[in-house]
PDB file of C-alpha atoms in Angstrom:
ATOM      1  CA  MET A   1     -33.610 -20.958  16.606  1.00  0.00           C
ATOM      2  CA  SER A   2     -32.204 -20.246  19.874  1.00  0.00           C
ATOM      3  CA  GLY A   3     -28.583 -19.639  20.421  1.00  0.00           C
ATOM      4  CA  ASN A   4     -26.192 -21.650  22.523  1.00  0.00           C
ATOM      5  CA  VAL A   5     -25.314 -19.381  25.502  1.00  0.00           C
ATOM      6  CA  ARG A   6     -26.622 -22.125  28.064  1.00  0.00           C
ATOM      7  CA  LEU A   7     -23.810 -24.640  26.206  1.00  0.00           C
ATOM      8  CA  LEU A   8     -21.097 -21.757  26.834  1.00  0.00           C
ATOM      9  CA  SER A   9     -22.151 -21.575  30.241  1.00  0.00           C
ATOM     10  CA  ASP A  10     -21.766 -25.303  30.781  1.00  0.00           C
ATOM     11  CA  THR A  11     -18.583 -25.928  28.966  1.00  0.00           C
ATOM     12  CA  LEU A  12     -17.063 -23.387  31.422  1.00  0.00           C
ATOM     13  CA  ALA A  13     -18.894 -24.902  34.451  1.00  0.00           C
ATOM     14  CA  ALA A  14     -17.529 -28.109  33.013  1.00  0.00           C
ATOM     15  CA  ALA A  15     -14.185 -26.819  33.304  1.00  0.00           C
ATOM     16  CA  LYS A  16     -14.391 -25.527  36.761  1.00  0.00           C
ATOM     17  CA  GLU A  17     -15.611 -28.984  37.955  1.00  0.00           C
ATOM     18  CA  GLU A  18     -12.648 -30.587  36.467  1.00  0.00           C
ATOM     19  CA  GLY A  19     -10.256 -28.054  38.771  1.00  0.00           C
ATOM     20  CA  ARG A  20      -9.207 -26.107  35.848  1.00  0.00           C
ATOM     21  CA  SER A  21      -9.422 -23.000  33.387  1.00  0.00           C
ATOM     22  CA  ALA A  22     -11.105 -23.403  30.016  1.00  0.00           C
ATOM     23  CA  LEU A  23      -8.987 -23.065  26.999  1.00  0.00           C
ATOM     24  CA  ILE A  24     -10.284 -20.139  24.654  1.00  0.00           C
ATOM     25  CA  ALA A  25      -8.927 -19.602  20.959  1.00  0.00           C
ATOM     26  CA  TYR A  26      -9.343 -17.166  18.679  1.00  0.00           C
ATOM     27  CA  LEU A  27      -8.587 -17.619  14.752  1.00  0.00           C
ATOM     28  CA  PRO A  28      -9.844 -14.873  12.436  1.00  0.00           C
ATOM     29  CA  ALA A  29     -12.702 -16.537   9.971  1.00  0.00           C
ATOM     30  CA  GLY A  30     -11.478 -16.194   5.974  1.00  0.00           C
ATOM     31  CA  PHE A  31      -7.994 -16.810   7.002  1.00  0.00           C
ATOM     32  CA  PRO A  32      -6.131 -18.136   5.129  1.00  0.00           C
ATOM     33  CA  THR A  33      -9.137 -19.226   3.282  1.00  0.00           C
ATOM     34  CA  VAL A  34     -12.743 -19.271   4.733  1.00  0.00           C
ATOM     35  CA  ASP A  35     -12.493 -23.329   3.954  1.00  0.00           C
ATOM     36  CA  GLY A  36      -8.831 -23.395   5.690  1.00  0.00           C
ATOM     37  CA  GLY A  37     -10.421 -21.079   8.551  1.00  0.00           C
ATOM     38  CA  ILE A  38     -13.107 -23.210   9.480  1.00  0.00           C
ATOM     39  CA  GLU A  39     -10.684 -26.486   9.424  1.00  0.00           C
ATOM     40  CA  ALA A  40      -8.569 -24.350  11.877  1.00  0.00           C
ATOM     41  CA  VAL A  41     -11.140 -24.071  14.261  1.00  0.00           C
ATOM     42  CA  LYS A  42     -12.070 -27.592  14.145  1.00  0.00           C
ATOM     43  CA  ALA A  43      -8.283 -28.740  14.790  1.00  0.00           C
ATOM     44  CA  ALA A  44      -8.159 -25.857  17.770  1.00  0.00           C
ATOM     45  CA  ILE A  45     -11.348 -27.472  19.311  1.00  0.00           C
ATOM     46  CA  GLU A  46      -9.914 -31.285  18.311  1.00  0.00           C
ATOM     47  CA  GLY A  47      -6.451 -30.296  19.883  1.00  0.00           C
ATOM     48  CA  GLY A  48      -7.845 -29.426  23.154  1.00  0.00           C
ATOM     49  CA  ALA A  49      -9.739 -26.114  23.273  1.00  0.00           C
ATOM     50  CA  ASP A  50     -13.026 -25.700  24.862  1.00  0.00           C
ATOM     51  CA  VAL A  51     -14.448 -22.452  23.181  1.00  0.00           C
ATOM     52  CA  VAL A  52     -13.081 -20.624  19.988  1.00  0.00           C
ATOM     53  CA  GLU A  53     -13.542 -17.034  19.213  1.00  0.00           C
ATOM     54  CA  VAL A  54     -14.163 -16.502  15.546  1.00  0.00           C
ATOM     55  CA  GLY A  55     -12.793 -12.881  14.588  1.00  0.00           C
ATOM     56  CA  LEU A  56     -14.472 -11.345  12.260  1.00  0.00           C
ATOM     57  CA  PRO A  57     -11.970  -9.454   9.909  1.00  0.00           C
ATOM     58  CA  HIS A  58     -11.977  -5.746  10.103  1.00  0.00           C
ATOM     59  CA  SER A  59      -9.719  -3.033   8.419  1.00  0.00           C
ATOM     60  CA  ASP A  60      -8.926  -1.129  11.381  1.00  0.00           C
ATOM     61  CA  PRO A  61      -8.927  -3.509  14.532  1.00  0.00           C
ATOM     62  CA  VAL A  62      -8.035  -1.241  17.082  1.00  0.00           C
ATOM     63  CA  LEU A  63      -7.390  -4.039  19.856  1.00  0.00           C
ATOM     64  CA  ASP A  64      -5.445  -6.150  17.245  1.00  0.00           C
ATOM     65  CA  GLY A  65      -1.409  -6.168  17.157  1.00  0.00           C
ATOM     66  CA  PRO A  66       0.448  -7.167  13.901  1.00  0.00           C
ATOM     67  CA  VAL A  67       0.196 -10.475  13.750  1.00  0.00           C
ATOM     68  CA  ILE A  68      -3.723 -10.555  13.568  1.00  0.00           C
ATOM     69  CA  GLN A  69      -4.074  -7.259  11.335  1.00  0.00           C
ATOM     70  CA  THR A  70      -1.576  -9.655   9.175  1.00  0.00           C
ATOM     71  CA  ALA A  71      -4.287 -12.527   9.192  1.00  0.00           C
ATOM     72  CA  ASP A  72      -7.218  -9.925   8.748  1.00  0.00           C
ATOM     73  CA  ASP A  73      -5.756  -8.316   5.796  1.00  0.00           C
ATOM     74  CA  ILE A  74      -5.155 -11.727   4.113  1.00  0.00           C
ATOM     75  CA  ALA A  75      -9.028 -12.839   4.828  1.00  0.00           C
ATOM     76  CA  LEU A  76     -10.273  -9.204   3.559  1.00  0.00           C
ATOM     77  CA  ARG A  77      -8.274  -9.511   0.277  1.00  0.00           C
ATOM     78  CA  GLY A  78      -9.624 -12.956  -0.276  1.00  0.00           C
ATOM     79  CA  GLY A  79     -13.170 -11.157   0.094  1.00  0.00           C
ATOM     80  CA  VAL A  80     -14.309 -12.617   3.437  1.00  0.00           C
ATOM     81  CA  ARG A  81     -18.035 -11.784   4.319  1.00  0.00           C
ATOM     82  CA  ILE A  82     -20.009 -11.648   7.496  1.00  0.00           C
ATOM     83  CA  ALA A  83     -21.634 -14.787   5.695  1.00  0.00           C
ATOM     84  CA  ASP A  84     -18.265 -16.346   5.462  1.00  0.00           C
ATOM     85  CA  VAL A  85     -18.274 -15.821   9.355  1.00  0.00           C
ATOM     86  CA  MET A  86     -21.632 -17.063   9.827  1.00  0.00           C
ATOM     87  CA  ARG A  87     -20.860 -20.291   7.872  1.00  0.00           C
ATOM     88  CA  THR A  88     -17.596 -20.519   9.839  1.00  0.00           C
ATOM     89  CA  VAL A  89     -19.512 -20.846  13.148  1.00  0.00           C
ATOM     90  CA  ARG A  90     -22.137 -22.980  11.470  1.00  0.00           C
ATOM     91  CA  GLU A  91     -19.639 -25.552  10.297  1.00  0.00           C
ATOM     92  CA  ALA A  92     -17.609 -25.837  13.265  1.00  0.00           C
ATOM     93  CA  HIS A  93     -20.086 -26.187  16.068  1.00  0.00           C
ATOM     94  CA  ALA A  94     -21.769 -29.033  13.708  1.00  0.00           C
ATOM     95  CA  ALA A  95     -18.765 -30.339  13.540  1.00  0.00           C
ATOM     96  CA  THR A  96     -17.544 -30.270  16.849  1.00  0.00           C
ATOM     97  CA  GLY A  97     -20.290 -29.602  19.462  1.00  0.00           C
ATOM     98  CA  ALA A  98     -18.194 -26.777  21.091  1.00  0.00           C
ATOM     99  CA  PRO A  99     -19.279 -23.248  21.972  1.00  0.00           C
ATOM    100  CA  ILE A 100     -18.240 -20.868  19.157  1.00  0.00           C
ATOM    101  CA  LEU A 101     -18.473 -16.857  19.314  1.00  0.00           C
ATOM    102  CA  VAL A 102     -17.866 -14.590  17.006  1.00  0.00           C
ATOM    103  CA  MET A 103     -15.422 -11.239  18.085  1.00  0.00           C
ATOM    104  CA  THR A 104     -16.005  -8.241  16.438  1.00  0.00           C
ATOM    105  CA  TYR A 105     -15.849  -4.632  16.349  1.00  0.00           C
ATOM    106  CA  TRP A 106     -19.338  -2.773  16.208  1.00  0.00           C
ATOM    107  CA  ASN A 107     -19.265  -1.016  13.082  1.00  0.00           C
ATOM    108  CA  PRO A 108     -19.835  -4.027  11.032  1.00  0.00           C
ATOM    109  CA  ILE A 109     -22.882  -5.159  13.041  1.00  0.00           C
ATOM    110  CA  ASP A 110     -24.349  -1.758  13.040  1.00  0.00           C
ATOM    111  CA  ARG A 111     -23.982  -1.694   9.116  1.00  0.00           C
ATOM    112  CA  TYR A 112     -25.371  -5.335   8.841  1.00  0.00           C
ATOM    113  CA  GLY A 113     -28.218  -4.933  11.135  1.00  0.00           C
ATOM    114  CA  VAL A 114     -28.579  -6.134  14.835  1.00  0.00           C
ATOM    115  CA  GLU A 115     -31.551  -8.179  14.368  1.00  0.00           C
ATOM    116  CA  ARG A 116     -30.235  -9.884  11.000  1.00  0.00           C
ATOM    117  CA  PHE A 117     -26.979 -10.408  12.981  1.00  0.00           C
ATOM    118  CA  THR A 118     -28.103 -11.999  16.505  1.00  0.00           C
ATOM    119  CA  ALA A 119     -30.861 -13.998  14.226  1.00  0.00           C
ATOM    120  CA  GLU A 120     -28.483 -15.391  11.761  1.00  0.00           C
ATOM    121  CA  LEU A 121     -25.464 -16.066  14.536  1.00  0.00           C
ATOM    122  CA  ALA A 122     -28.049 -17.867  16.687  1.00  0.00           C
ATOM    123  CA  GLU A 123     -29.072 -19.924  13.575  1.00  0.00           C
ATOM    124  CA  ALA A 124     -25.781 -21.174  13.033  1.00  0.00           C
ATOM    125  CA  GLY A 125     -25.714 -22.248  16.105  1.00  0.00           C
ATOM    126  CA  GLY A 126     -23.655 -19.436  17.842  1.00  0.00           C
ATOM    127  CA  ALA A 127     -23.132 -19.353  21.366  1.00  0.00           C
ATOM    128  CA  GLY A 128     -22.674 -15.320  21.674  1.00  0.00           C
ATOM    129  CA  CYS A 129     -20.434 -12.531  20.753  1.00  0.00           C
ATOM    130  CA  ILE A 130     -17.291 -10.341  22.120  1.00  0.00           C
ATOM    131  CA  LEU A 131     -17.689  -6.728  21.496  1.00  0.00           C
ATOM    132  CA  PRO A 132     -14.321  -5.022  22.557  1.00  0.00           C
ATOM    133  CA  ASP A 133     -15.436  -1.509  21.281  1.00  0.00           C
ATOM    134  CA  LEU A 134     -18.969  -1.116  22.336  1.00  0.00           C
ATOM    135  CA  PRO A 135     -19.935   1.243  25.299  1.00  0.00           C
ATOM    136  CA  VAL A 136     -21.904  -0.564  27.656  1.00  0.00           C
ATOM    137  CA  GLN A 137     -24.047   2.664  27.898  1.00  0.00           C
ATOM    138  CA  GLU A 138     -24.427   2.066  24.435  1.00  0.00           C
ATOM    139  CA  SER A 139     -25.457  -1.531  24.391  1.00  0.00           C
ATOM    140  CA  ALA A 140     -29.087  -1.616  24.890  1.00  0.00           C
ATOM    141  CA  LEU A 141     -30.303  -2.524  21.159  1.00  0.00           C
ATOM    142  CA  TRP A 142     -27.556  -5.075  21.103  1.00  0.00           C
ATOM    143  CA  ARG A 143     -28.300  -6.796  24.472  1.00  0.00           C
ATOM    144  CA  GLU A 144     -32.232  -6.813  23.943  1.00  0.00           C
ATOM    145  CA  HIS A 145     -31.650  -8.947  20.581  1.00  0.00           C
ATOM    146  CA  ALA A 146     -28.676 -10.935  21.879  1.00  0.00           C
ATOM    147  CA  GLU A 147     -30.893 -12.118  24.776  1.00  0.00           C
ATOM    148  CA  LYS A 148     -33.919 -12.792  22.203  1.00  0.00           C
ATOM    149  CA  HIS A 149     -31.910 -15.159  20.399  1.00  0.00           C
ATOM    150  CA  GLY A 150     -29.857 -16.948  23.182  1.00  0.00           C
ATOM    151  CA  LEU A 151     -26.664 -15.393  22.922  1.00  0.00           C
ATOM    152  CA  ALA A 152     -23.903 -14.409  25.334  1.00  0.00           C
ATOM    153  CA  THR A 153     -22.674 -10.531  25.152  1.00  0.00           C
ATOM    154  CA  VAL A 154     -18.849 -10.678  26.056  1.00  0.00           C
ATOM    155  CA  PHE A 155     -17.606  -7.258  27.460  1.00  0.00           C
ATOM    156  CA  VAL A 156     -13.983  -6.360  27.608  1.00  0.00           C
ATOM    157  CA  VAL A 157     -12.298  -5.016  30.981  1.00  0.00           C
ATOM    158  CA  ALA A 158      -8.903  -3.664  31.357  1.00  0.00           C
ATOM    159  CA  PRO A 159      -6.652  -2.828  34.099  1.00  0.00           C
ATOM    160  CA  SER A 160      -7.549   0.886  33.817  1.00  0.00           C
ATOM    161  CA  SER A 161     -11.553  -0.026  34.445  1.00  0.00           C
ATOM    162  CA  LYS A 162     -12.611   1.549  38.453  1.00  0.00           C
ATOM    163  CA  ASP A 163     -14.174  -0.703  40.501  1.00  0.00           C
ATOM    164  CA  GLU A 164     -17.565   1.487  39.800  1.00  0.00           C
ATOM    165  CA  ARG A 165     -16.910   0.846  36.055  1.00  0.00           C
ATOM    166  CA  LEU A 166     -16.005  -2.844  36.466  1.00  0.00           C
ATOM    167  CA  ALA A 167     -19.552  -3.441  38.434  1.00  0.00           C
ATOM    168  CA  GLU A 168     -21.485  -1.571  35.303  1.00  0.00           C
ATOM    169  CA  ILE A 169     -19.754  -3.938  32.667  1.00  0.00           C
ATOM    170  CA  THR A 170     -20.209  -6.944  34.444  1.00  0.00           C
ATOM    171  CA  ALA A 171     -23.929  -6.489  35.331  1.00  0.00           C
ATOM    172  CA  ALA A 172     -24.493  -5.786  31.530  1.00  0.00           C
ATOM    173  CA  GLY A 173     -22.531  -8.813  30.217  1.00  0.00           C
ATOM    174  CA  SER A 174     -23.030 -12.259  30.082  1.00  0.00           C
ATOM    175  CA  GLY A 175     -21.418 -15.848  29.192  1.00  0.00           C
ATOM    176  CA  PHE A 176     -17.638 -14.674  30.824  1.00  0.00           C
ATOM    177  CA  VAL A 177     -16.152 -11.600  31.271  1.00  0.00           C
ATOM    178  CA  TYR A 178     -12.988 -10.876  28.835  1.00  0.00           C
ATOM    179  CA  ALA A 179     -10.133  -9.477  30.981  1.00  0.00           C
ATOM    180  CA  ALA A 180      -7.655  -7.703  28.697  1.00  0.00           C
ATOM    181  CA  SER A 181      -4.331  -8.503  30.960  1.00  0.00           C
ATOM    182  CA  LEU A 182      -2.648  -5.061  30.051  1.00  0.00           C
ATOM    183  CA  MET A 183      -3.296  -2.007  28.444  1.00  0.00           C
ATOM    184  CA  GLY A 184      -2.444  -2.128  24.447  1.00  0.00           C
ATOM    185  CA  VAL A 185      -3.352  -4.600  21.633  1.00  0.00           C
ATOM    186  CA  THR A 186      -3.080  -8.604  21.023  1.00  0.00           C
ATOM    187  CA  GLY A 187       0.201 -10.229  20.626  1.00  0.00           C
ATOM    188  CA  THR A 188       2.312 -12.960  21.914  1.00  0.00           C
ATOM    189  CA  ARG A 189       4.800 -11.476  24.906  1.00  0.00           C
ATOM    190  CA  ALA A 190       7.503 -13.042  27.228  1.00  0.00           C
ATOM    191  CA  SER A 191       5.580 -12.685  30.185  1.00  0.00           C
ATOM    192  CA  VAL A 192       2.179 -11.979  31.334  1.00  0.00           C
ATOM    193  CA  SER A 193       1.155  -8.801  32.867  1.00  0.00           C
ATOM    194  CA  SER A 194       1.363  -8.643  36.596  1.00  0.00           C
ATOM    195  CA  GLN A 195      -1.958  -6.431  36.188  1.00  0.00           C
ATOM    196  CA  ALA A 196      -3.978  -9.351  35.059  1.00  0.00           C
ATOM    197  CA  GLU A 197      -4.145 -11.161  38.446  1.00  0.00           C
ATOM    198  CA  ASP A 198      -5.248  -8.108  40.186  1.00  0.00           C
ATOM    199  CA  LEU A 199      -7.907  -7.205  37.602  1.00  0.00           C
ATOM    200  CA  VAL A 200      -9.347 -10.771  38.019  1.00  0.00           C
ATOM    201  CA  ARG A 201      -9.956 -10.270  41.425  1.00  0.00           C
ATOM    202  CA  ARG A 202     -11.555  -6.984  41.440  1.00  0.00           C
ATOM    203  CA  THR A 203     -14.124  -8.020  38.438  1.00  0.00           C
ATOM    204  CA  ARG A 204     -14.862 -11.245  40.773  1.00  0.00           C
ATOM    205  CA  ALA A 205     -15.932  -9.190  43.475  1.00  0.00           C
ATOM    206  CA  THR A 206     -18.734  -7.503  41.272  1.00  0.00           C
ATOM    207  CA  THR A 207     -19.951 -10.788  39.287  1.00  0.00           C
ATOM    208  CA  ASP A 208     -20.214 -14.579  39.654  1.00  0.00           C
ATOM    209  CA  THR A 209     -19.782 -14.581  35.853  1.00  0.00           C
ATOM    210  CA  PRO A 210     -16.728 -16.645  34.962  1.00  0.00           C
ATOM    211  CA  VAL A 211     -13.661 -14.180  34.246  1.00  0.00           C
ATOM    212  CA  CYS A 212     -11.087 -15.401  31.060  1.00  0.00           C
ATOM    213  CA  VAL A 213      -8.007 -13.766  30.492  1.00  0.00           C
ATOM    214  CA  GLY A 214      -6.579 -12.509  27.538  1.00  0.00           C
ATOM    215  CA  LEU A 215      -3.877 -10.358  25.711  1.00  0.00           C
ATOM    216  CA  GLY A 216      -0.045 -11.651  25.901  1.00  0.00           C
ATOM    217  CA  VAL A 217      -0.584 -15.823  26.561  1.00  0.00           C
ATOM    218  CA  SER A 218       1.248 -17.580  23.936  1.00  0.00           C
ATOM    219  CA  ASN A 219       2.715 -20.965  25.411  1.00  0.00           C
ATOM    220  CA  PRO A 220       1.855 -23.339  27.951  1.00  0.00           C
ATOM    221  CA  ALA A 221       3.770 -22.295  30.906  1.00  0.00           C
ATOM    222  CA  GLN A 222       1.931 -18.940  30.459  1.00  0.00           C
ATOM    223  CA  ALA A 223      -1.046 -20.654  30.268  1.00  0.00           C
ATOM    224  CA  ALA A 224      -0.416 -22.380  33.458  1.00  0.00           C
ATOM    225  CA  GLU A 225       0.231 -19.450  35.080  1.00  0.00           C
ATOM    226  CA  VAL A 226      -2.762 -17.685  33.992  1.00  0.00           C
ATOM    227  CA  ALA A 227      -5.067 -20.567  34.883  1.00  0.00           C
ATOM    228  CA  ARG A 228      -4.103 -20.470  38.513  1.00  0.00           C
ATOM    229  CA  PHE A 229      -6.152 -17.154  38.907  1.00  0.00           C
ATOM    230  CA  ALA A 230      -8.350 -16.945  35.878  1.00  0.00           C
ATOM    231  CA  ASP A 231     -11.788 -19.068  35.105  1.00  0.00           C
ATOM    232  CA  GLY A 232     -10.641 -19.209  31.261  1.00  0.00           C
ATOM    233  CA  VAL A 233      -7.249 -18.521  29.254  1.00  0.00           C
ATOM    234  CA  ILE A 234      -7.689 -17.007  25.931  1.00  0.00           C
ATOM    235  CA  VAL A 235      -4.916 -17.539  23.306  1.00  0.00           C
ATOM    236  CA  GLY A 236      -4.995 -15.443  20.012  1.00  0.00           C
ATOM    237  CA  SER A 237      -1.913 -14.508  18.225  1.00  0.00           C
ATOM    238  CA  ALA A 238      -0.058 -17.614  18.808  1.00  0.00           C
ATOM    239  CA  PHE A 239      -2.330 -19.540  16.990  1.00  0.00           C
ATOM    240  CA  VAL A 240      -2.262 -16.798  14.021  1.00  0.00           C
ATOM    241  CA  LYS A 241       1.346 -16.886  13.989  1.00  0.00           C
ATOM    242  CA  ARG A 242       1.837 -20.681  13.801  1.00  0.00           C
ATOM    243  CA  MET A 243      -0.798 -20.501  10.754  1.00  0.00           C
ATOM    244  CA  LEU A 244       1.400 -17.671   9.071  1.00  0.00           C
ATOM    245  CA  ASP A 245       4.571 -19.498   9.471  1.00  0.00           C
ATOM    246  CA  ALA A 246       3.217 -22.735   8.384  1.00  0.00           C
ATOM    247  CA  PRO A 247       4.343 -23.656   4.678  1.00  0.00           C
ATOM    248  CA  ASP A 248       1.127 -24.407   3.712  1.00  0.00           C
ATOM    249  CA  GLY A 249      -2.666 -24.201   5.158  1.00  0.00           C
ATOM    250  CA  ALA A 250      -2.665 -27.833   5.648  1.00  0.00           C
ATOM    251  CA  ALA A 251       0.557 -27.337   8.378  1.00  0.00           C
ATOM    252  CA  GLY A 252      -1.318 -24.371   9.417  1.00  0.00           C
ATOM    253  CA  VAL A 253      -3.964 -26.469  10.374  1.00  0.00           C
ATOM    254  CA  GLU A 254      -1.941 -29.428  12.059  1.00  0.00           C
ATOM    255  CA  ALA A 255       0.425 -26.573  13.901  1.00  0.00           C
ATOM    256  CA  VAL A 256      -3.021 -25.351  15.366  1.00  0.00           C
ATOM    257  CA  ARG A 257      -4.091 -28.496  16.458  1.00  0.00           C
ATOM    258  CA  ALA A 258      -0.790 -28.892  18.057  1.00  0.00           C
ATOM    259  CA  LEU A 259      -0.437 -25.571  19.866  1.00  0.00           C
ATOM    260  CA  ALA A 260      -4.150 -26.318  21.184  1.00  0.00           C
ATOM    261  CA  GLY A 261      -2.929 -29.633  22.622  1.00  0.00           C
ATOM    262  CA  GLU A 262       0.218 -27.943  24.112  1.00  0.00           C
ATOM    263  CA  LEU A 263      -1.946 -25.202  25.848  1.00  0.00           C
ATOM    264  CA  ALA A 264      -4.405 -27.409  27.050  1.00  0.00           C
ATOM    265  CA  LYS A 265      -1.791 -29.355  29.197  1.00  0.00           C
ATOM    266  CA  GLY A 266      -1.159 -25.785  30.423  1.00  0.00           C
ATOM    267  CA  VAL A 267      -4.468 -25.170  31.935  1.00  0.00           C
ATOM    268  CA  ARG A 268      -4.297 -28.368  33.427  1.00  0.00           C
ATOM    269  CA  GLY A 269      -1.216 -27.801  35.055  1.00  0.00           C
ATOM    270  CA  GLN A 270       0.547 -30.536  33.185  1.00  0.00           C
ATOM    271  CA  VAL A 271       3.894 -28.555  32.310  1.00  0.00           C
TER     272      VAL A 271
END
């Protein structure tokens, strides 16, 4: 069974042909429940997201701020397992046809087994994995299995990355490059870092792979701002916060759908 790396590439290319950035949503698996998380992912796509990153909840999420940490804690207390992450990918992709990636730290994959994880993700219809803490120089085993199973390997670059390092990272990755707009953790912010545009420019100088920007985008105006220079706009904490603030699970799902619609207008410059 081959994964959906081609679907991911085609989706990003289709957005570019429309003259816009892709909207990429992030939601943790198992939050607020496994079933509720699946409905939220589906709602994000139905609302206007082109791609969804499904987070694999982790007890020590070094890149994630307090909003996503809170959601991860809820999911972990609920007993979420990697099997639930795979189920989330499978059911969301089957229902929507959209490319679904998993965003995870390396330790859970290492413990689960690289071959087992990649095979199961491909079987679930997954498009790939975002691996924020896996150094490129230690990624050969992962990339071998990901390529064998038709999965994208998305690495993260940061404003601190030197040009030589950017070239090394982009040469090893596939699908898209995740450009962190600032140094720090995820979370909504009043403005998007001015470093983001420079990072995209420097990253594009090393690769033809789409460059998508995350960290700090939370509203349509910010999405429109980033869409001017990036191939994709990644939004996570704002979706999670809408769900945390909702009075119940059903309201949370509808809040996700509504925000996706607002942000979809943003990436199209309709704000």
